[in-house]
Amino acid sequence: MKRIAIVVGHSVWSKGAYNENLNLHEFYLNDVLAKEIKNALSLNDDFTPYLVYRKNGYAKLPNDINHTSPDIIISVHHNSSANKNVQGTETLYYHKSTNGKDLATLVQNKMLEVLEFRDRGIKAVDSEDRGGYVLRYTNAPMILIEPYFMSDDDGVAKGTKLNTELAMAIREGIEEYLK
C-alpha cells in the first residue's frame, strides 16, 4: 500500500489568493479539489490517500507531513495573477529531487490533457522560492500543483467543472510514476 498525502494549500486562517469577482478564496478551491483527488485515489486498492491540513503554521507543515509517513505528497494550490487574462497549468518540485521531477512531469502532462490550458511547465524551485520550503523539507517525493489561475474567472469555471476528471488524471499520473 502506498500512502499518498494530499496537502490542502493554505488554511481557514490564511486563505491564499482571492477572486473578488467570484468572492472566492484559494483555500476553498484547494479543499474541494483535494477531496476529489482523495476520492479518485481511493479507487486504486494499492493507495491509501489522506488529506493534510495546515494546523500548526507553515513552518511546521513539513514536519507534520513527515510524521504521517507518506510515500508521495501532492500539495494542491491554484495560481493567481493581477492580470486576469493569465491562464495556464504548472507543477512545482524541489530542484534536487529527481523523483519529484519525474512525478511532476507525469502529473503535469495528465492535467494538461484534461484542462487544455497553456502549459506553463514544471518548475524546479529551491527552499527560498514560492512553495519551496515545504518541497525542500519533506522526506517523500513531493509536488505542488497549480492546475489553473483562480484570478481568471473563465479558468475557474472550466477548472471547477472538470474537477472530477482532473482528479482522475492526477491519479493516472501517480499510477504511471509508481509503475
XYZ file of C-alpha atoms in Angstrom, residues 32-148:
117
model
C -12.620 20.897 -2.990
C -10.022 19.613 -5.468
C -8.017 17.840 -2.744
C -11.136 15.914 -1.707
C -11.772 14.952 -5.351
C -8.172 13.734 -5.639
C -8.582 11.681 -2.462
C -11.745 10.099 -3.881
C -10.021 9.320 -7.196
C -7.004 7.780 -5.455
C -9.305 5.696 -3.237
C -10.441 3.826 -6.360
C -6.988 2.214 -6.536
C -6.740 -0.570 -3.928
C -2.965 -0.065 -3.751
C -3.328 3.501 -2.456
C -4.094 4.898 0.969
C -4.802 8.581 0.330
C -5.350 11.074 3.124
C -5.733 14.824 3.475
C -3.295 17.018 5.382
C -4.356 20.460 6.578
C -2.045 23.173 7.876
C -2.878 23.302 11.583
C 0.386 24.309 13.249
C 1.547 27.041 10.886
C 3.577 26.978 7.701
C 6.958 26.473 9.398
C 5.790 23.211 10.987
C 3.972 21.874 7.921
C 6.879 19.751 6.566
C 7.275 18.075 9.958
C 3.523 17.495 10.234
C 3.544 15.879 6.777
C 6.630 13.759 7.513
C 5.012 12.398 10.696
C 2.300 10.793 8.543
C 4.953 8.702 6.685
C 3.767 9.310 3.106
C 5.260 7.640 0.047
C 4.185 10.532 -2.203
C 2.969 14.047 -1.434
C 0.742 16.236 -3.619
C 0.165 19.816 -2.472
C -2.926 21.385 -4.032
C -2.868 25.093 -4.902
C -4.282 27.426 -7.536
C -2.287 30.180 -9.182
C -3.238 33.857 -9.253
C -2.150 36.985 -11.093
C -3.021 40.669 -11.145
C -3.526 40.150 -14.889
C -6.935 38.469 -15.086
C -6.184 37.081 -18.566
C -3.260 34.899 -17.492
C -4.004 31.187 -17.817
C -2.047 28.009 -17.576
C -1.121 24.913 -15.643
C 2.140 24.385 -13.788
C 3.665 21.999 -11.283
C 6.482 22.753 -8.854
C 9.064 20.340 -7.450
C 12.220 20.690 -5.354
C 15.180 21.243 -7.680
C 17.305 18.463 -6.155
C 14.548 15.836 -6.277
C 14.770 13.688 -9.410
C 11.779 11.691 -8.158
C 9.853 14.923 -7.659
C 10.738 15.993 -11.199
C 9.559 12.664 -12.629
C 6.291 12.839 -10.680
C 5.788 16.495 -11.674
C 6.267 15.682 -15.360
C 3.720 12.860 -15.352
C 1.073 14.716 -13.339
C 1.561 17.946 -15.322
C 1.026 16.124 -18.615
C -2.115 14.409 -17.324
C -3.573 17.681 -16.017
C -2.945 19.339 -19.387
C -4.813 16.562 -21.215
C -7.934 17.407 -19.204
C -7.728 21.170 -18.783
C -6.192 22.086 -22.144
C -4.752 25.293 -20.697
C -1.371 26.690 -21.692
C 1.497 24.533 -20.452
C 3.444 26.717 -18.021
C 5.679 23.720 -17.410
C 7.189 22.009 -14.440
C 9.265 24.357 -12.310
C 12.278 23.455 -10.218
C 12.311 25.543 -7.039
C 14.654 25.862 -4.095
C 13.745 26.478 -0.470
C 13.648 30.267 -0.983
C 11.136 30.132 -3.849
C 7.341 30.130 -3.675
C 6.334 26.725 -2.272
C 9.962 25.678 -1.981
C 10.157 25.469 1.796
C 7.681 22.598 2.081
C 9.027 20.899 -1.054
C 12.543 21.017 0.425
C 11.835 19.758 3.939
C 9.535 16.816 3.273
C 11.025 13.330 3.100
C 8.957 11.765 0.300
C 8.787 12.899 -3.342
C 6.518 15.937 -3.382
C 4.959 18.176 -5.994
C 2.875 21.329 -5.746
C 0.202 21.538 -8.428
C -1.245 24.792 -9.796
C -3.892 23.496 -12.247
C -5.255 26.917 -13.241
